[in-house]
Short mmCIF file of C-alpha atoms and ligand atoms in Angstrom, two decimals:
data_model
loop_
_atom_site.label_atom_id
_atom_site.label_comp_id
_atom_site.label_asym_id
_atom_site.label_seq_id
_atom_site.Cartn_x
_atom_site.Cartn_y
_atom_site.Cartn_z
CA MET A 1039 230.85 68.84 7.68
CA TRP A 1040 227.36 68.34 6.39
CA SER A 1041 224.40 69.76 8.29
CA ALA A 1042 221.52 67.55 9.43
CA GLY A 1043 219.42 69.12 6.68
CA GLU A 1044 221.92 68.15 3.99
CA TRP A 1045 222.08 64.57 5.27
CA ALA A 1046 218.28 64.37 5.34
CA LEU A 1047 218.08 65.67 1.79
CA LEU A 1048 220.67 63.12 0.60
CA VAL A 1049 218.70 60.25 2.13
CA LEU A 1050 215.29 61.49 0.93
CA THR A 1051 216.36 62.24 -2.65
CA ALA A 1052 218.11 58.85 -2.91
CA LEU A 1053 214.95 56.99 -1.82
CA TRP A 1054 212.79 59.29 -3.96
CA LEU A 1055 214.77 58.36 -7.07
CA MET A 1056 214.20 54.67 -6.39
CA LEU A 1057 210.40 55.07 -6.10
CA PRO A 1058 209.74 53.76 -9.66
CA ALA A 1059 211.70 50.60 -8.74
CA TYR A 1060 210.09 50.29 -5.28
CA LEU A 1061 206.61 50.68 -6.81
CA SER A 1062 207.33 48.14 -9.52
CA ASN A 1063 208.57 45.68 -6.90
CA MET A 1064 205.45 46.12 -4.73
CA LEU A 1065 202.80 46.12 -7.48
CA PRO A 1066 202.92 42.39 -8.48
CA VAL A 1067 201.34 41.49 -5.14
CA PHE A 1068 198.26 43.35 -6.44
CA VAL A 1069 198.44 42.86 -10.22
CA GLY A 1070 200.33 39.55 -10.46
CA GLY A 1071 198.82 36.12 -10.99
CA GLY A 1072 197.94 33.97 -13.97
CA PRO A 1073 200.49 31.96 -15.95
CA PRO A 1074 203.95 31.73 -14.33
CA ILE A 1075 206.91 33.02 -16.40
CA ASP A 1076 208.43 29.51 -16.50
CA LEU A 1077 205.02 28.06 -17.56
CA GLY A 1078 205.50 25.32 -15.00
CA ARG A 1079 208.75 24.03 -16.50
CA THR A 1080 211.48 22.48 -14.38
CA TRP A 1081 215.30 22.61 -14.54
CA LYS A 1082 217.66 19.61 -14.72
CA ASP A 1083 217.53 19.36 -10.93
CA GLY A 1084 213.80 18.60 -11.13
CA LYS A 1085 212.90 21.86 -9.39
CA ARG A 1086 210.90 24.68 -10.96
CA LEU A 1087 212.83 27.13 -13.18
CA LEU A 1088 211.43 30.16 -11.29
CA GLY A 1089 208.29 29.00 -9.48
CA ASP A 1090 204.68 30.12 -9.21
CA GLY A 1091 205.68 33.40 -7.50
CA LYS A 1092 206.96 34.90 -10.79
CA THR A 1093 204.12 35.56 -13.23
CA TRP A 1094 203.87 37.23 -16.64
CA ARG A 1095 201.19 39.61 -15.42
CA GLY A 1096 203.48 40.83 -12.62
CA LEU A 1097 206.49 41.16 -14.94
CA LEU A 1098 204.65 43.05 -17.69
CA LEU A 1099 202.06 45.12 -15.83
CA ALA A 1100 203.98 46.30 -12.76
CA PRO A 1101 206.77 48.23 -14.59
CA LEU A 1102 204.22 49.89 -16.88
CA LEU A 1103 202.07 50.96 -13.95
CA ALA A 1104 205.11 52.10 -11.97
CA ALA A 1105 206.31 54.23 -14.90
CA GLY A 1106 202.77 55.60 -15.25
CA LEU A 1107 202.71 56.56 -11.57
CA THR A 1108 206.09 58.25 -12.02
CA TYR A 1109 204.13 60.85 -14.03
CA PHE A 1110 202.88 62.21 -10.69
CA LEU A 1111 206.34 62.14 -9.09
CA GLN A 1112 207.72 63.91 -12.14
CA TRP A 1113 204.98 66.52 -11.76
CA VAL A 1114 205.89 67.03 -8.08
CA ALA A 1115 209.57 67.50 -9.03
CA LEU A 1116 208.78 70.07 -11.72
CA ASN A 1117 205.90 72.00 -10.17
CA THR A 1118 206.02 72.02 -6.38
CA LYS A 1119 208.41 73.43 -3.82
CA TRP A 1120 209.58 69.88 -3.07
CA GLY A 1121 211.23 69.94 -6.45
CA LEU A 1122 211.77 73.62 -7.07
CA GLU A 1123 213.04 74.67 -3.63
CA TRP A 1124 214.21 71.49 -1.90
CA GLY A 1125 215.72 69.83 -4.94
CA PHE A 1126 213.83 66.54 -5.31
CA PRO A 1127 214.99 65.66 -8.84
CA SER A 1128 212.96 64.58 -11.84
CA TRP A 1129 213.81 61.55 -14.00
CA GLY A 1130 214.75 63.69 -17.00
CA PRO A 1131 213.06 65.49 -19.88
CA SER A 1132 209.87 64.21 -21.50
CA PRO A 1133 209.42 61.49 -22.78
CA TRP A 1134 212.68 60.02 -21.55
CA TRP A 1135 211.73 60.07 -17.85
CA PHE A 1136 209.13 57.41 -18.77
CA VAL A 1137 211.78 55.29 -20.48
CA LEU A 1138 214.14 55.52 -17.48
CA ALA A 1139 211.36 54.78 -14.95
CA TYR A 1140 210.08 51.87 -17.04
CA ALA A 1141 213.58 50.42 -17.45
CA MET A 1142 214.22 50.63 -13.71
CA GLY A 1143 210.85 49.05 -12.95
CA LEU A 1144 211.47 46.22 -15.40
CA GLY A 1145 215.02 45.78 -14.08
CA ALA A 1146 213.60 45.43 -10.57
CA LEU A 1147 211.42 42.49 -11.61
CA VAL A 1148 214.09 40.89 -13.80
CA GLY A 1149 216.47 41.08 -10.82
CA ASP A 1150 213.77 39.53 -8.65
CA ALA A 1151 213.15 36.72 -11.17
CA PHE A 1152 216.89 36.06 -11.44
CA GLU A 1153 217.01 35.77 -7.66
CA SER A 1154 214.15 33.24 -7.74
CA PHE A 1155 216.12 31.23 -10.30
CA VAL A 1156 219.13 31.10 -7.96
CA LYS A 1157 216.87 30.38 -4.97
CA ARG A 1158 215.34 27.36 -6.72
CA ARG A 1159 218.80 26.09 -7.76
CA THR A 1160 220.00 26.31 -4.17
CA GLY A 1161 216.99 24.36 -2.89
CA ARG A 1162 214.95 27.24 -1.44
CA ASP A 1163 211.19 26.95 -1.95
CA ARG A 1164 208.88 29.68 -3.15
CA GLY A 1165 208.49 32.32 -0.45
CA GLU A 1166 211.38 31.01 1.63
CA LYS A 1167 213.49 33.88 2.90
CA TRP A 1168 217.04 34.49 1.77
CA PHE A 1169 218.60 37.52 3.42
CA PRO A 1170 219.93 39.87 2.06
CA TRP A 1171 219.16 38.82 -1.54
CA ASP A 1172 215.38 39.08 -1.20
CA GLN A 1173 216.01 42.71 -0.21
CA LEU A 1174 218.67 43.55 -2.80
CA ASP A 1175 217.69 41.58 -5.93
CA PHE A 1176 215.34 44.22 -7.28
CA ILE A 1177 217.63 47.13 -6.36
CA LEU A 1178 220.58 45.64 -8.26
CA GLY A 1179 218.34 44.84 -11.26
CA ALA A 1180 216.82 48.33 -11.29
CA LEU A 1181 220.22 50.04 -11.04
CA LEU A 1182 221.72 47.84 -13.77
CA PHE A 1183 218.83 48.48 -16.19
CA GLY A 1184 218.86 52.19 -15.25
CA ALA A 1185 222.61 52.45 -15.89
CA ILE A 1186 222.28 50.77 -19.30
CA THR A 1187 219.37 53.06 -20.22
CA GLY A 1188 221.37 56.14 -19.18
CA LEU A 1189 224.25 55.00 -21.39
CA ILE A 1190 221.99 54.36 -24.40
CA LEU A 1191 220.15 57.67 -24.01
CA SER A 1192 223.39 59.63 -23.83
CA ALA A 1193 225.11 57.67 -26.63
CA THR A 1194 222.17 58.36 -28.97
CA GLY A 1195 222.13 62.01 -27.93
CA ALA A 1196 218.57 61.75 -26.54
CA VAL A 1197 219.53 62.94 -23.04
CA GLU A 1198 222.95 64.48 -22.42
CA PRO A 1199 224.82 64.34 -20.12
CA ASN A 1200 224.06 60.78 -18.93
CA ILE A 1201 220.90 61.18 -16.81
CA PHE A 1202 221.55 58.05 -14.72
CA GLU A 1203 225.02 59.30 -13.79
CA SER A 1204 223.73 62.74 -12.83
CA LEU A 1205 220.91 61.33 -10.69
CA PHE A 1206 222.51 58.28 -9.08
CA THR A 1207 225.62 59.81 -7.53
CA PHE A 1208 227.88 57.66 -5.31
CA PRO A 1209 226.50 59.02 -2.01
CA ARG A 1210 222.94 58.32 -3.20
CA LEU A 1211 223.89 54.79 -4.35
CA ALA A 1212 225.41 54.14 -0.93
CA VAL A 1213 222.21 55.30 0.79
CA ILE A 1214 220.09 53.12 -1.51
CA LEU A 1215 222.16 49.98 -0.89
CA LEU A 1216 222.34 50.55 2.88
CA LEU A 1217 218.76 51.59 3.61
CA THR A 1218 216.69 49.55 1.16
CA PRO A 1219 217.02 46.19 3.00
CA ALA A 1220 215.62 47.73 6.20
CA LEU A 1221 212.82 49.51 4.32
CA HIS A 1222 211.98 46.35 2.41
CA LEU A 1223 211.69 44.32 5.61
CA LEU A 1224 209.47 47.01 7.15
CA VAL A 1225 207.16 47.25 4.12
CA ASN A 1226 206.81 43.46 3.88
CA TRP A 1227 206.05 43.19 7.58
CA LEU A 1228 203.33 45.84 7.10
CA GLY A 1229 202.00 43.92 4.06
CA PHE A 1230 201.84 40.76 6.20
CA LYS A 1231 200.02 42.59 9.02
CA LEU A 1232 197.54 43.98 6.47
CA GLY A 1233 196.92 40.47 5.12
CA LEU A 1234 198.46 41.18 1.67
CA LYS A 1235 201.35 38.75 2.07
CA ASP A 1236 201.50 35.22 3.47
CA VAL A 1237 204.89 35.65 5.13
CA PRO A 1238 206.30 38.61 7.12
CA TRP A 1239 209.43 38.98 4.91
N1 LIG B 864 204.69 38.33 -8.24
C1 LIG B 864 204.19 38.04 -9.52
N2 LIG B 864 205.00 38.17 -10.62
C2 LIG B 864 206.29 38.57 -10.50
C3 LIG B 864 206.82 38.86 -9.21
C4 LIG B 864 205.98 38.72 -8.11
O1 LIG B 864 203.01 37.69 -9.66
N3 LIG B 864 207.06 38.69 -11.62
C5 LIG B 864 203.77 38.22 -7.08
C6 LIG B 864 203.59 36.76 -6.60
O2 LIG B 864 202.26 36.62 -6.16
C7 LIG B 864 204.57 36.68 -5.44
C8 LIG B 864 204.47 38.06 -4.83
O3 LIG B 864 204.29 38.93 -5.96
O4 LIG B 864 204.23 35.67 -4.53
C9 LIG B 864 205.66 38.50 -4.00
O5 LIG B 864 206.89 38.40 -4.73
P1 LIG B 864 208.19 37.71 -4.08
O6 LIG B 864 208.18 37.93 -2.61
O7 LIG B 864 209.38 38.13 -4.85
O8 LIG B 864 207.89 36.16 -4.44
P2 LIG B 864 207.89 34.86 -3.56
O9 LIG B 864 206.48 34.32 -3.58
O10 LIG B 864 208.54 35.10 -2.25
O11 LIG B 864 208.76 33.85 -4.42
P3 LIG B 864 210.37 33.66 -4.53
O12 LIG B 864 210.77 32.72 -3.43
O13 LIG B 864 210.52 33.07 -5.89
O14 LIG B 864 211.00 35.02 -4.41
MG1 LIG B 865 212.43 37.87 -4.57
#
């Protein structure tokens, strides 16, 4: 049987490891805007390819900023008792932690854009809610891009053994998939209350 402390550490390290993806998913609200990714184009059904909610600035800036902010998380993991005593992991050796964090951040927004594509095709307007995909799109994208990056880094011998596999264990993946939807709803509700978002989801 696991102690309460071990359960807490499992949950906290799982969410900790997703911070680059969470940050990347939150940042477009602040740094997004400008030309939409689809440049206003429509699909055969007459509806927008992705819509005005997916912009180039969000897609390109947010993952870079999120990976940049991971520098501080990496520092916490390598220099403080959070990392050294309690075991909050880092994203790998320098400079590969940046590559992994960037890939997960980009994957988050690609997942989100893919979801918008499917939302438009199924007749849902920009900003309309679609549970649980609004909550999971970026997680699945981030994990997919992270997994591919882990494979490439280990196949090329840059980081061995596979860093993604060592960090994202099955119990942690389960925590991420189960808890992120609730966290996402909470953060968006807070963003709505603070006037950052137009809708509470
Ligand atoms: N955003 C952006 N560029 C991106 C992703 C998001 O500029 N690549 C910004 C947009 O201002 C968007 C906001 O972040 O409105 C929140 O993103 P999200 O909730 O995913 O977009 P929605 O407006 O709800 O649109 P959709 O229905 O397509 O998900
Ligand atoms: Mg979305």
